[in-house]
Coordinates of C-alpha atoms in Angstrom, one line a residue:
M1036 CA -1.0 -4.7 46.2
L1037 CA -2.4 -8.1 47.2
R1038 CA -5.5 -9.4 45.7
P1039 CA -8.6 -8.7 48.0
P1040 CA -9.9 -12.1 49.9
A1041 CA -12.8 -12.1 47.5
L1042 CA -10.5 -12.2 44.4
A1043 CA -8.2 -14.7 46.2
L1044 CA -11.5 -17.2 46.6
A1045 CA -12.9 -17.0 43.3
A1046 CA -9.3 -17.9 41.7
T1047 CA -9.4 -20.5 44.5
L1048 CA -12.7 -21.7 43.1
A1049 CA -12.3 -21.2 39.6
S1050 CA -8.9 -23.6 39.8
R1051 CA -11.8 -26.5 41.2
A1052 CA -14.4 -25.8 38.7
E1053 CA -12.5 -25.1 35.5
P1054 CA -10.3 -26.9 33.3
A1055 CA -6.4 -25.4 33.4
L1056 CA -5.3 -22.9 30.8
T1057 CA -1.8 -22.1 29.1
V1058 CA -1.1 -18.8 30.3
P1059 CA 2.5 -17.0 30.6
V1060 CA 4.7 -17.2 33.8
R1061 CA 3.6 -14.3 36.0
G1062 CA 6.3 -11.7 36.9
I1063 CA 8.1 -13.3 39.7
T1064 CA 11.7 -13.0 39.9
R1065 CA 12.7 -16.2 40.6
T1066 CA 12.4 -19.4 38.7
A1067 CA 12.0 -23.3 40.0
P1068 CA 12.3 -26.8 39.1
P1069 CA 9.3 -28.6 37.5
P1070 CA 6.6 -29.6 39.9
A1071 CA 6.5 -32.8 41.2
A1072 CA 3.9 -35.7 39.7
E1073 CA 2.5 -36.8 43.0
P1074 CA 3.4 -35.5 46.7
D1075 CA 5.5 -37.7 48.8
P1076 CA 2.9 -38.9 51.2
T1077 CA 5.9 -39.2 54.1
G1078 CA 6.5 -35.6 53.6
P1079 CA 5.2 -31.7 55.0
V1080 CA 2.5 -30.6 53.0
L1081 CA 3.4 -27.1 53.1
D1082 CA 7.2 -26.4 53.1
V1083 CA 8.4 -23.0 53.3
R1084 CA 12.3 -22.2 52.8
D1085 CA 14.1 -19.3 53.0
L1086 CA 11.0 -17.4 51.7
H1087 CA 11.6 -13.5 50.8
I1088 CA 8.4 -11.4 49.3
S1089 CA 8.5 -7.4 48.6
F1090 CA 6.2 -5.7 46.6
P1091 CA 6.6 -2.3 44.6
G1092 CA 7.4 0.7 46.8
G1093 CA 10.1 -1.3 49.0
V1094 CA 7.5 -3.0 51.2
H1095 CA 9.3 -6.2 52.8
A1096 CA 6.5 -8.1 53.6
L1097 CA 8.7 -11.7 54.4
R1098 CA 12.2 -11.8 55.0
G1099 CA 13.4 -15.3 55.1
V1100 CA 10.6 -17.1 56.6
D1101 CA 11.2 -21.3 56.9
L1102 CA 8.2 -23.3 57.7
S1103 CA 6.9 -26.8 57.6
V1104 CA 3.5 -28.1 58.4
E1105 CA 3.1 -31.8 58.5
R1106 CA 0.0 -33.9 57.5
G1107 CA -2.7 -33.7 59.9
E1108 CA -1.4 -30.8 61.7
V1109 CA -2.8 -27.3 62.7
V1110 CA -0.1 -24.8 62.7
G1111 CA -1.4 -21.1 64.1
L1112 CA 0.2 -18.3 62.8
V1113 CA 0.1 -15.5 65.3
G1114 CA 1.7 -11.8 65.1
E1115 CA 0.4 -8.2 65.1
S1116 CA -1.0 -6.7 61.6
G1117 CA 1.6 -6.1 59.3
S1118 CA 3.6 -9.1 60.7
G1119 CA 3.4 -11.2 57.2
K1120 CA 0.8 -13.6 58.3
T1121 CA -1.3 -13.0 55.3
V1122 CA 0.8 -12.6 53.0
L1123 CA 2.4 -16.4 54.0
G1124 CA -0.8 -17.6 53.4
L1125 CA -1.3 -16.3 50.1
A1126 CA 2.1 -17.3 48.9
A1127 CA 1.0 -21.0 50.3
L1128 CA -2.1 -20.7 48.2
G1129 CA 0.0 -19.3 45.2
L1130 CA -2.4 -15.9 45.2
L1131 CA 0.1 -13.4 45.5
S1132 CA 0.0 -10.4 43.3
P1133 CA 1.8 -10.6 39.9
K1134 CA 4.0 -7.5 41.1
A1135 CA 5.3 -9.8 43.8
I1136 CA 9.4 -10.3 43.9
V1137 CA 9.9 -13.3 45.3
T1138 CA 12.9 -15.5 46.2
G1139 CA 12.8 -18.7 48.0
S1140 CA 10.2 -21.3 47.7
A1141 CA 7.1 -22.5 49.1
S1142 CA 5.8 -25.9 48.2
L1143 CA 2.5 -27.1 48.6
A1144 CA 2.4 -30.9 48.1
G1145 CA 5.6 -31.1 46.3
V1146 CA 4.7 -27.8 44.1
D1147 CA 6.4 -24.7 44.2
M1148 CA 3.5 -22.1 44.7
V1149 CA 5.6 -19.2 43.8
G1150 CA 7.8 -20.3 41.3
V1151 CA 5.6 -22.1 38.7
D1152 CA 3.1 -20.8 35.5
D1153 CA -0.3 -20.1 36.4
A1154 CA -1.5 -23.3 34.8
T1155 CA 0.2 -25.5 37.4
R1156 CA -0.6 -23.2 40.2
R1157 CA -4.3 -23.6 39.6
E1158 CA -3.8 -27.4 39.1
A1159 CA -2.2 -27.4 42.6
R1160 CA -4.8 -25.3 43.9
R1161 CA -7.8 -27.4 42.7
R1162 CA -5.9 -30.6 44.1
H1163 CA -4.2 -29.9 47.6
A1164 CA -5.6 -26.5 48.7
G1165 CA -8.4 -25.0 50.3
A1166 CA -8.8 -21.4 51.9
V1167 CA -11.4 -19.8 54.4
F1168 CA -11.4 -15.8 54.6
Q1169 CA -12.4 -13.2 57.1
D1170 CA -15.0 -12.1 55.5
P1171 CA -17.7 -14.3 53.7
M1172 CA -19.5 -11.9 52.5
T1173 CA -16.7 -10.6 50.2
S1174 CA -16.0 -13.9 49.0
L1175 CA -19.2 -15.4 48.1
N1176 CA -21.2 -14.2 44.9
P1177 CA -24.2 -12.4 46.3
T1178 CA -26.0 -13.3 43.1
M1179 CA -26.2 -17.0 43.0
R1180 CA -27.7 -19.8 45.8
V1181 CA -25.3 -21.4 48.1
G1182 CA -26.0 -24.8 46.8
R1183 CA -24.6 -23.7 43.4
Q1184 CA -21.5 -22.1 45.1
V1185 CA -20.6 -25.2 46.9
A1186 CA -21.4 -27.5 44.3
E1187 CA -18.6 -25.9 42.1
A1188 CA -16.2 -26.6 44.5
A1189 CA -17.8 -30.2 45.4
G1190 CA -19.0 -31.2 42.0
S1191 CA -22.2 -32.2 42.2
L1192 CA -25.2 -30.8 44.1
E1193 CA -25.4 -34.3 46.3
A1194 CA -21.8 -33.7 47.4
A1195 CA -22.7 -30.0 48.3
I1196 CA -25.3 -30.6 51.1
D1197 CA -23.3 -33.4 52.4
L1198 CA -20.7 -30.7 52.7
L1199 CA -23.0 -28.2 54.1
D1200 CA -23.7 -31.2 56.7
R1201 CA -20.5 -31.6 57.4
A1202 CA -19.9 -28.2 58.3
G1203 CA -22.5 -28.2 61.1
I1204 CA -25.3 -26.4 59.0
P1205 CA -28.6 -27.1 60.2
D1206 CA -31.3 -28.6 57.5
P1207 CA -28.9 -28.3 54.0
K1208 CA -31.4 -29.2 51.7
R1209 CA -33.0 -25.8 52.5
R1210 CA -30.2 -23.9 52.7
V1211 CA -28.6 -24.5 49.2
R1212 CA -31.6 -22.9 47.9
Q1213 CA -30.7 -19.6 49.9
Y1214 CA -28.6 -16.9 48.8
P1215 CA -25.6 -15.6 51.3
H1216 CA -27.2 -12.7 52.1
E1217 CA -30.3 -14.8 54.0
L1218 CA -27.6 -16.5 56.1
S1219 CA -26.4 -15.4 59.1
G1220 CA -22.5 -14.7 59.7
G1221 CA -21.9 -17.6 61.3
L1222 CA -23.4 -19.6 58.4
R1223 CA -21.9 -17.9 56.0
Q1224 CA -18.3 -18.9 57.7
R1225 CA -19.6 -22.5 57.8
V1226 CA -20.5 -22.4 54.1
M1227 CA -16.9 -21.1 53.2
I1228 CA -15.6 -24.0 55.2
A1229 CA -17.3 -26.3 53.1
M1230 CA -16.0 -25.2 50.3
A1231 CA -12.4 -25.1 51.5
I1232 CA -13.0 -28.8 52.7
A1233 CA -14.3 -29.9 49.4
G1234 CA -12.0 -32.8 47.8
D1235 CA -10.1 -33.3 51.1
P1236 CA -7.7 -30.9 50.4
D1237 CA -4.2 -31.4 51.9
L1238 CA -3.9 -27.9 53.2
V1239 CA -6.9 -25.4 54.1
V1240 CA -5.7 -22.0 54.8
A1241 CA -7.7 -20.1 57.5
D1242 CA -7.0 -16.5 57.5
E1243 CA -8.3 -14.9 60.6
P1244 CA -12.0 -16.8 60.0
T1245 CA -13.1 -15.7 63.4
T1246 CA -12.2 -12.1 64.0
A1247 CA -16.0 -10.8 62.7
L1248 CA -17.8 -13.2 64.7
D1249 CA -19.5 -13.1 67.9
V1250 CA -18.2 -15.0 70.9
T1251 CA -21.0 -17.4 70.7
V1252 CA -20.8 -18.6 66.7
Q1253 CA -16.5 -18.0 67.2
A1254 CA -16.9 -21.1 69.3
Q1255 CA -18.8 -23.0 67.1
I1256 CA -16.6 -22.3 64.4
L1257 CA -13.7 -23.2 66.3
R1258 CA -15.5 -26.5 67.0
L1259 CA -15.8 -27.3 64.0
F1260 CA -12.4 -26.7 62.9
R1261 CA -11.2 -29.3 65.5
E1262 CA -13.8 -31.7 64.6
L1263 CA -12.4 -31.6 60.9
R1264 CA -8.7 -32.1 61.9
G1265 CA -7.0 -35.2 61.3
A1266 CA -5.0 -37.2 58.8
A1267 CA -6.8 -36.2 55.9
S1268 CA -6.3 -32.1 56.0
S1269 CA -3.4 -29.9 57.5
F1270 CA -4.4 -26.5 58.6
V1271 CA -2.6 -23.1 58.7
F1272 CA -5.0 -21.1 60.6
V1273 CA -4.2 -17.1 61.0
T1274 CA -5.1 -15.3 63.7
H1275 CA -3.7 -12.5 66.0
D1276 CA -5.9 -14.2 69.0
L1277 CA -3.2 -16.0 71.1
A1278 CA -6.4 -17.7 72.8
V1279 CA -8.1 -18.7 69.4
A1280 CA -4.9 -20.2 68.4
R1281 CA -4.6 -22.1 71.7
E1282 CA -8.2 -23.7 70.9
V1283 CA -7.2 -25.3 67.3
A1284 CA -3.3 -25.4 67.0
D1285 CA -1.1 -28.1 67.9
R1286 CA 2.1 -25.9 67.1
I1287 CA 2.5 -22.3 67.2
V1288 CA 5.0 -20.0 65.1
V1289 CA 5.1 -16.3 66.1
L1290 CA 6.1 -13.8 63.3
Y1291 CA 7.1 -10.3 64.0
G1292 CA 8.1 -7.6 61.1
G1293 CA 8.2 -10.1 58.3
R1294 CA 10.3 -12.8 60.4
V1295 CA 9.7 -16.0 62.4
A1296 CA 10.3 -14.9 66.5
E1297 CA 9.5 -18.3 67.7
V1298 CA 8.4 -21.8 67.1
G1299 CA 6.9 -24.5 69.5
P1300 CA 4.2 -26.8 70.6
T1301 CA 1.1 -24.6 71.6
D1302 CA 1.0 -24.9 75.3
A1303 CA 4.7 -24.8 75.4
V1304 CA 4.9 -21.1 73.8
L1305 CA 1.8 -19.7 75.2
H1306 CA 2.9 -20.9 78.9
A1307 CA 6.7 -20.2 78.7
P1308 CA 7.7 -18.1 76.1
A1309 CA 11.0 -18.0 74.9
H1310 CA 11.3 -14.5 72.8
P1311 CA 10.4 -11.2 74.4
Y1312 CA 8.0 -10.3 71.6
T1313 CA 5.9 -13.3 72.5
A1314 CA 5.6 -12.8 75.7
A1315 CA 5.0 -9.3 75.6
L1316 CA 2.0 -10.5 73.8
L1317 CA 1.1 -12.8 76.5
V1318 CA 1.3 -9.7 79.2
A1319 CA -0.7 -7.2 77.3
R1320 CA -3.4 -9.9 76.7
L1321 CA -6.4 -8.9 78.1
G1322 CA -8.1 -11.9 80.2
A1323 CA -9.4 -13.3 83.3
H1324 CA -6.8 -12.3 85.8
S1325 CA -5.6 -8.6 84.2
R1326 CA -6.4 -6.1 87.1
V1327 CA -9.6 -4.2 87.0
G1328 CA -9.2 0.0 87.8
E1329 CA -5.4 -0.3 86.5
P1330 CA -3.8 0.0 82.9
L1331 CA -2.6 -3.1 80.9
P1332 CA 1.1 -3.3 80.2
T1333 CA 1.6 -2.6 77.0
L1334 CA 4.3 -2.6 73.9
V1335 CA 6.1 0.9 73.4
G1336 CA 6.3 2.1 70.2
E1337 CA 4.9 1.0 66.8
P1338 CA 5.2 -2.1 65.0
P1339 CA 8.4 -2.0 62.5
D1340 CA 7.7 -0.1 59.1
P1341 CA 8.0 -2.9 55.9
R1342 CA 9.3 -0.3 53.9
R1343 CA 12.5 0.1 56.2
P1344 CA 13.4 -3.3 57.5
A1345 CA 15.7 -2.9 60.5
E1346 CA 19.9 -4.4 60.2
G1347 CA 19.4 -6.3 63.5
C1348 CA 16.2 -7.7 64.9
A1349 CA 13.2 -6.2 64.1
F1350 CA 11.8 -6.0 67.6
A1351 CA 14.9 -4.3 69.4
A1352 CA 13.2 -1.2 69.1
R1353 CA 10.5 -2.0 71.6
C1354 CA 12.4 -5.1 73.4
A1355 CA 13.2 -4.2 77.7
H1356 CA 16.2 -6.6 76.8
A1357 CA 17.6 -5.1 73.8
E1358 CA 21.4 -4.1 73.6
P1359 CA 22.8 -1.6 71.0
T1360 CA 26.0 -3.9 70.5
T1361 CA 24.0 -7.1 69.2
C1362 CA 20.4 -6.6 68.7
T1363 CA 20.3 -3.6 66.4
T1364 CA 23.5 -4.6 64.5
E1365 CA 22.9 -8.6 63.8
L1366 CA 19.8 -10.2 62.0
P1367 CA 19.0 -13.3 64.5
E1368 CA 18.5 -16.7 63.3
V1369 CA 16.0 -19.2 64.1
E1370 CA 17.9 -21.5 66.3
A1371 CA 16.3 -24.5 68.6
V1372 CA 16.4 -24.0 72.3
S1373 CA 15.0 -27.8 72.6
T1374 CA 13.7 -30.8 70.1
S1375 CA 10.6 -29.1 69.8
R1376 CA 11.2 -25.6 70.0
A1377 CA 12.9 -22.9 68.2
V1378 CA 13.8 -18.9 68.7
A1379 CA 15.3 -16.0 67.1
C1380 CA 17.0 -13.9 69.7
V1381 CA 20.7 -13.5 69.8
R1382 CA 20.4 -12.8 74.3
R1383 CA 17.8 -16.2 74.6
T1384 CA 20.3 -17.7 76.7
E1385 CA 20.8 -14.8 78.9
I1386 CA 17.1 -13.6 79.2
A1387 CA 15.0 -16.7 79.3
A1388 CA 14.0 -16.6 82.7
H1389 CA 13.1 -12.7 82.2
V1390 CA 10.9 -12.5 78.8
T1391 CA 7.8 -12.2 81.0
E1392 CA 8.8 -8.6 82.5
L1393 CA 6.6 -6.4 81.2
R1394 CA 4.9 -3.7 83.3
A1395 CA 2.0 -1.0 82.5
V1396 CA 3.6 2.1 81.0
E1397 CA 1.1 4.8 82.4
T1398 CA -0.7 5.6 85.2
W1399 CA -4.7 6.6 85.5
P1400 CA -6.0 9.6 87.3
P1401 CA -8.9 8.1 90.3
E1402 CA -12.3 7.2 89.0
P1403 CA -14.5 10.1 88.8
P1404 CA -17.1 10.3 91.7
L1405 CA -20.2 8.9 90.5
T1406 CA -23.6 10.9 90.7
S1407 CA -27.3 10.3 90.4
E1408 CA -27.0 12.8 87.5
L1409 CA -27.7 10.9 83.9
A1410 CA -25.7 11.3 80.7
V1411 CA -28.3 9.6 79.1
Q1412 CA -31.9 7.7 79.9
M1413 CA -33.7 5.5 77.7
R1414 CA -37.1 4.2 78.8
G1415 CA -39.7 1.7 76.9
V1416 CA -37.6 2.3 73.6
T1417 CA -38.5 -0.1 70.9
K1418 CA -36.9 0.2 67.6
G1419 CA -37.8 -2.3 64.5
F1420 CA -36.8 -2.5 60.5
G1421 CA -39.0 -3.8 58.1
W1422 CA -42.5 -3.5 57.2
G1423 CA -45.4 -6.0 57.3
K1424 CA -44.2 -9.8 57.8
A1425 CA -40.7 -8.8 57.1
R1426 CA -40.6 -6.4 60.3
R1427 CA -38.0 -7.5 62.7
V1428 CA -38.1 -5.7 66.2
A1429 CA -34.5 -5.2 66.8
V1430 CA -35.1 -3.6 70.2
D1431 CA -37.9 -3.9 72.5
A1432 CA -39.4 -2.2 75.5
L1433 CA -35.5 -1.4 76.7
D1434 CA -34.7 1.0 79.8
L1435 CA -31.0 2.3 80.1
D1436 CA -29.6 4.2 82.2
V1437 CA -25.9 5.6 82.4
R1438 CA -24.7 8.0 84.8
K1439 CA -22.2 10.7 84.4
G1440 CA -18.7 9.7 84.8
S1441 CA -20.0 5.6 84.7
C1442 CA -19.2 3.0 81.9
V1443 CA -22.0 1.0 81.1
A1444 CA -21.0 -2.3 78.8
L1445 CA -23.6 -3.7 76.7
V1446 CA -22.8 -7.1 75.3
G1447 CA -24.8 -10.2 73.6
E1448 CA -24.5 -12.3 70.7
S1449 CA -24.5 -10.7 67.3
G1450 CA -28.3 -9.6 66.4
C1451 CA -29.1 -8.8 69.9
G1452 CA -29.8 -5.3 69.2
K1453 CA -27.2 -3.9 71.3
T1454 CA -25.8 -1.7 68.2
T1455 CA -28.9 -0.3 67.4
T1456 CA -29.5 0.8 71.2
L1457 CA -26.4 2.5 71.4
R1458 CA -27.3 4.2 67.7
M1459 CA -30.3 5.3 69.6
A1460 CA -28.5 6.7 72.4
V1461 CA -26.2 9.0 70.5
G1462 CA -29.3 10.0 67.9
L1463 CA -28.2 7.8 64.8
E1464 CA -31.3 6.2 65.1
R1465 CA -35.0 7.3 66.1
P1466 CA -37.3 5.4 68.1
D1467 CA -40.4 3.6 66.8
S1468 CA -41.8 4.5 70.6
G1469 CA -40.4 5.3 73.8
R1470 CA -38.3 8.1 75.2
I1471 CA -34.7 8.7 75.3
E1472 CA -33.3 12.0 77.7
H1473 CA -29.7 13.5 77.6
G1474 CA -28.0 15.0 80.2
H1475 CA -26.6 18.2 80.4
G1476 CA -23.6 18.7 78.7
N1477 CA -21.8 18.6 74.9
P1478 CA -23.5 16.3 72.3
P1479 CA -22.7 12.6 72.5
Q1480 CA -20.1 11.1 70.3
L1481 CA -19.6 8.1 68.5
V1482 CA -16.4 5.7 67.7
F1483 CA -17.3 3.0 65.3
Q1484 CA -15.5 0.0 65.1
E1485 CA -13.2 0.4 61.9
A1486 CA -11.8 3.8 62.3
G1487 CA -10.4 3.7 59.1
A1488 CA -14.0 4.4 57.5
S1489 CA -15.1 6.5 59.8
L1490 CA -12.2 9.5 58.6
T1491 CA -12.7 11.3 55.3
P1492 CA -9.9 9.8 53.3
W1493 CA -8.8 12.5 51.3
L1494 CA -8.5 15.0 54.2
R1495 CA -5.7 15.7 56.4
V1496 CA -6.2 14.7 60.3
G1497 CA -5.6 18.4 61.3
D1498 CA -8.5 19.3 58.9
L1499 CA -10.9 16.6 60.1
M1500 CA -10.4 18.2 63.6
Q1501 CA -10.4 21.8 62.6
E1502 CA -13.7 21.1 60.9
R1503 CA -15.7 19.7 63.8
L1504 CA -13.9 22.8 66.0
R1505 CA -15.6 25.4 63.4
N1506 CA -18.6 23.9 63.5
A1507 CA -18.8 24.6 67.2
G1508 CA -17.8 27.8 66.9
L1509 CA -14.4 27.6 68.1
P1510 CA -12.3 31.1 67.1
A1511 CA -9.6 30.1 64.7
K1512 CA -6.3 31.0 66.6
E1513 CA -7.8 28.6 69.7
R1514 CA -7.8 25.6 67.0
D1515 CA -4.4 24.4 66.1
A1516 CA -3.5 24.4 69.9
R1517 CA -6.7 22.8 70.7
V1518 CA -6.0 20.1 68.0
R1519 CA -2.2 19.7 69.1
D1520 CA -3.6 19.5 73.0
T1521 CA -6.0 16.6 71.8
L1522 CA -3.3 14.6 69.8
A1523 CA -1.0 14.7 72.5
L1524 CA -3.8 13.6 75.2
V1525 CA -4.1 9.9 73.1
G1526 CA -0.6 9.8 72.5
L1527 CA 0.1 11.2 69.2
P1528 CA 2.9 13.6 67.9
D1529 CA 1.7 16.8 66.3
A1530 CA 3.3 15.5 62.9
V1531 CA 0.2 13.2 62.5
A1532 CA -2.4 16.5 62.2
N1533 CA -0.4 16.4 58.5
A1534 CA -1.1 13.0 57.9
R1535 CA -4.1 11.3 55.7
A1536 CA -5.9 8.4 57.0
G1537 CA -4.1 6.0 54.6
E1538 CA -0.5 6.6 55.9
L1539 CA -1.5 5.9 59.4
S1540 CA -1.4 2.6 61.1
G1541 CA -4.6 1.3 62.4
G1542 CA -3.4 2.0 66.0
Q1543 CA -3.1 5.7 65.0
R1544 CA -6.0 5.7 62.8
Q1545 CA -8.2 4.4 66.2
R1546 CA -6.4 7.1 68.4
V1547 CA -7.5 9.6 65.7
A1548 CA -10.9 8.6 65.8
L1549 CA -10.9 9.0 69.7
A1550 CA -9.1 12.3 69.3
R1551 CA -12.1 13.9 67.0
A1552 CA -14.5 12.7 69.5
V1553 CA -13.3 14.1 72.4
L1554 CA -11.9 17.3 70.9
I1555 CA -14.8 18.9 72.5
P1556 CA -15.5 16.6 75.3
P1557 CA -18.9 14.6 75.4
S1558 CA -21.4 14.1 77.8
L1559 CA -21.6 10.3 76.3
L1560 CA -18.8 8.6 74.7
A1561 CA -20.2 5.6 72.8
C1562 CA -17.7 2.8 71.3
D1563 CA -19.1 0.3 69.1
E1564 CA -16.7 -2.7 69.2
P1565 CA -14.1 -0.9 69.4
I1566 CA -11.3 -3.6 70.1
S1567 CA -12.8 -6.2 68.3
A1568 CA -10.3 -6.6 65.3
L1569 CA -7.6 -5.3 66.7
D1570 CA -4.3 -7.0 67.6
V1571 CA -3.5 -8.0 71.1
S1572 CA -1.1 -5.2 72.0
L1573 CA -3.3 -2.7 70.1
A1574 CA -6.1 -3.5 72.2
A1575 CA -4.7 -3.0 75.2
V1576 CA -3.3 0.3 74.2
V1577 CA -7.0 1.1 72.9
L1578 CA -8.4 0.2 76.5
N1579 CA -5.8 1.9 78.5
L1580 CA -6.4 4.7 76.4
L1581 CA -10.2 4.8 76.8
G1582 CA -9.8 4.2 80.5
R1583 CA -7.6 7.1 81.0
L1584 CA -9.7 9.7 78.7
R1585 CA -12.9 8.6 81.1
R1586 CA -11.1 9.5 83.9
E1587 CA -9.3 12.6 83.0
L1588 CA -12.3 14.2 81.0
G1589 CA -15.3 12.9 83.5
M1590 CA -17.2 11.4 80.8
A1591 CA -19.9 8.7 80.5
M1592 CA -19.1 5.7 78.2
L1593 CA -21.4 3.2 76.5
F1594 CA -19.4 0.7 75.2
V1595 CA -20.7 -2.3 73.3
T1596 CA -18.9 -5.5 72.8
H1597 CA -19.0 -8.9 72.7
D1598 CA -15.9 -9.6 74.3
L1599 CA -16.6 -10.1 78.3
G1600 CA -13.0 -9.6 79.2
A1601 CA -13.2 -5.8 78.0
A1602 CA -16.6 -5.3 79.4
R1603 CA -14.9 -6.9 83.1
F1604 CA -12.2 -4.0 82.5
V1605 CA -13.7 -1.1 81.3
S1606 CA -17.3 -1.2 83.0
D1607 CA -18.7 -0.3 86.2
E1608 CA -22.3 -2.1 85.3
T1609 CA -23.1 -4.8 82.5
V1610 CA -26.3 -4.8 80.3
V1611 CA -26.5 -8.1 78.8
M1612 CA -29.1 -8.2 75.8
S1613 CA -30.6 -11.2 73.6
G1614 CA -33.2 -11.2 71.2
G1615 CA -33.7 -7.3 71.6
V1616 CA -34.5 -7.3 75.5
V1617 CA -32.4 -6.8 78.2
V1618 CA -32.1 -10.2 80.1
E1619 CA -29.9 -9.2 82.7
R1620 CA -27.9 -6.4 84.4
G1621 CA -25.9 -5.6 87.4
V1622 CA -22.6 -4.6 88.7
T1623 CA -20.2 -6.0 85.7
Q1624 CA -18.0 -8.3 88.5
E1625 CA -21.1 -9.4 90.0
V1626 CA -22.9 -10.4 86.6
L1627 CA -19.2 -12.2 85.0
A1628 CA -18.8 -14.2 88.3
A1629 CA -22.4 -15.5 89.1
P1630 CA -24.6 -15.2 85.7
Q1631 CA -28.0 -15.9 86.2
H1632 CA -29.7 -15.9 82.7
D1633 CA -28.7 -18.5 80.4
A1634 CA -27.8 -15.8 77.6
T1635 CA -24.8 -14.6 79.9
K1636 CA -23.7 -18.1 80.9
E1637 CA -23.6 -19.3 77.3
L1638 CA -21.1 -16.1 76.5
L1639 CA -19.3 -17.0 79.4
A1640 CA -19.0 -20.4 78.2
A1641 CA -18.3 -19.7 74.8
V1642 CA -15.0 -17.4 75.8
P1643 CA -11.4 -19.5 74.7
D1644 CA -10.0 -21.2 77.7
F1645 CA -6.6 -19.8 77.5
D1646 CA -5.2 -20.5 81.1
A1647 CA -6.2 -24.4 80.6
G1648 CA -3.2 -26.7 80.4
T1649 CA 0.3 -25.9 81.2
A1650 CA 4.1 -26.3 79.5
T1651 CA 5.2 -29.8 79.5
E1652 CA 7.6 -29.9 77.0
G1653 CA 9.8 -27.8 75.2
T1654 CA 10.7 -25.2 77.6
P1655 CA 13.5 -23.1 77.0
S1656 CA 16.6 -24.0 79.2

C-alpha cells in the first residue's frame, strides 16, 4: 500500500544524486497548477489544504486535513497508529504510493507534492526536503560505506564529513570508512539525520526517529534535533510519545481517524487539552505521578477502522462526553478557540473544563503473596558471542533471583546484556558458564517486543493456541473452551480465534501473544520490551493486562525495558545492567527515587521531562 521507509529514503536520495528524468504523471486522481519557480520566503514551508488520501480497498487514511508549517518551526504530529501521521508525512515528501487516491493539496515550498509529475516532485525533494525514518537499517544501503552514502546527498566526501560532525558523530573521518552494521543504532540514526540536513533543506520530515532507541540514545537524538532547529530548516516530527513531542516541538497537531483533532502551542495543548482525545492520551500516559499498584486509565474500545469512516466524530464511540444527537451525526470542523489554538469538537464550549475526566475502567485483584520460593535463579552466569579477538562478553558473572509472584524489571541501555539475560532465563540461550535453575511449575514463556512477528501469519489465532494445547496433551474436548476462556481473560472476543494476525490491530496482536503465553500459566512470564513501540493508550492497556494477569495467575515476571516509568509501574524490584554486569539492584521505588550508580542516574536523567512548564497561552475558554 505505502512504500516502505527503505524505498522512500532511496527515492529521496536518488532525487538528490541524479538528474531529473521525464516520466509519466502517476495515477493520482487530481490535477494541480504548475509549481512555483521559487518559493515565497515569507510563506509557509509546508501548506496542506483539505487533503484527502485513500487507498485501494477503501482505506481512508486522511479525511480533509489542513496544516501549515512556518519557516524555522518544529511541528509535532501526534496520534495513535492509524491516525494518518505517516501518510501525511509521505504526502509532504511526495512519496505516496502510485495507487493513492488524492484530493486537496500538499505544497512544499510552493510545489504541490501530490499533484505534479514525478520529475518535478523529485526536483522539489532534492532542493527543499529531507527525511529521517524510524529504522535506519532499513533505509541505509548495507553494502555501501557510510561516507559514500552521505556524500551522495552532500555532494562530496568533505561535505559528508562536515555533516557527520554537525550531526554529533565522533571521529567522522574514521566513521565514513565504516559500513552501517558497524555503527550503533544511535550512530546510524545520526547518519540518517546528516543525510536529511544535507543542503539545508526547507523541511525535514522525521517519522518516529527515536521509537527504536533506548532512553539515553533517544535523549541524545532529541538534543541534536533541538540544536538543528532554526531559521534554515523546519521540521515535521511524527511521534506517538507526548513527552518526546514536548522536547522538540513548538506546536502540536493531534490527529485521530485521519482528521485533525486539536492544534496549538505545545505546552498549552499538553497542559490544558481542549479535545477529549488529547486529554485521554495525557491521562493514560505512564508518568512519574501514575499510581503504583493501580490500573492506568485507558481509552475504551479500539481506534476507528479506516475502511469504515464514521459519519460524525471519529472519536465519538470512545468519548465519555459524546451525545448521540450531535457527535455521531455531525462531522466536527477544526475551529479556533483562541488566537493560537483550534479544536474539532462540536461540544468544545460545553466540556472544556471536563475533558480530563478519565478513570481506570478495571480493578485488579490483590498482589499474590511473596514467598521465598524461586521461579528462576541464576548464579555466575556468563555469555559471550564471537570468537578470538572479535569475542564480546554480553553477560558477565550475573546473579539474579526472581521469586514466585514477584516482578523484576531488568533495565539498561541497548547492548547492556538485558535481552541476553532474558533469553537465558527462559532457555533460548545457553550460558557459557554458571548455572540456571527453575522452580516448580510449567515452563517459562516469552513475550517478544514485536507480537506480529511472533505469530505465524498463515494460521488462525485459534489454531495457534490449539497447537500449544495439543503439545501439552490437553484433551480435544477441553481445548476450545480453554481458548475462549483465555481470549476473554485478555479482553478479546471469541471471534478473534477465527482471525489471522494480519487481520488484527497492533493491540489485538499483543494481547493474542499474551493469551498464547498464559494459555497454560507459566511459572515465569518473560517480557522483552513489550510496550517500547506502542502508542500511549495501547501501552496503558498492555501494562494493565500484565498487572492483572500476574495477580490472577500468580506468575513471576521478568520484565526487560528501557522505560523507567514502566519499570516503576510493574515491578517490585529493579535490576540495572551496564556493560554486561549488574551495577545496581533493589526495591524499585527506592532505586528510582535515590539512584546510587552513575548508569542509573544517567537513565533517569535521560527521561523526557514531560511535566516541566505550564500552559501560559491559548488555554481554551
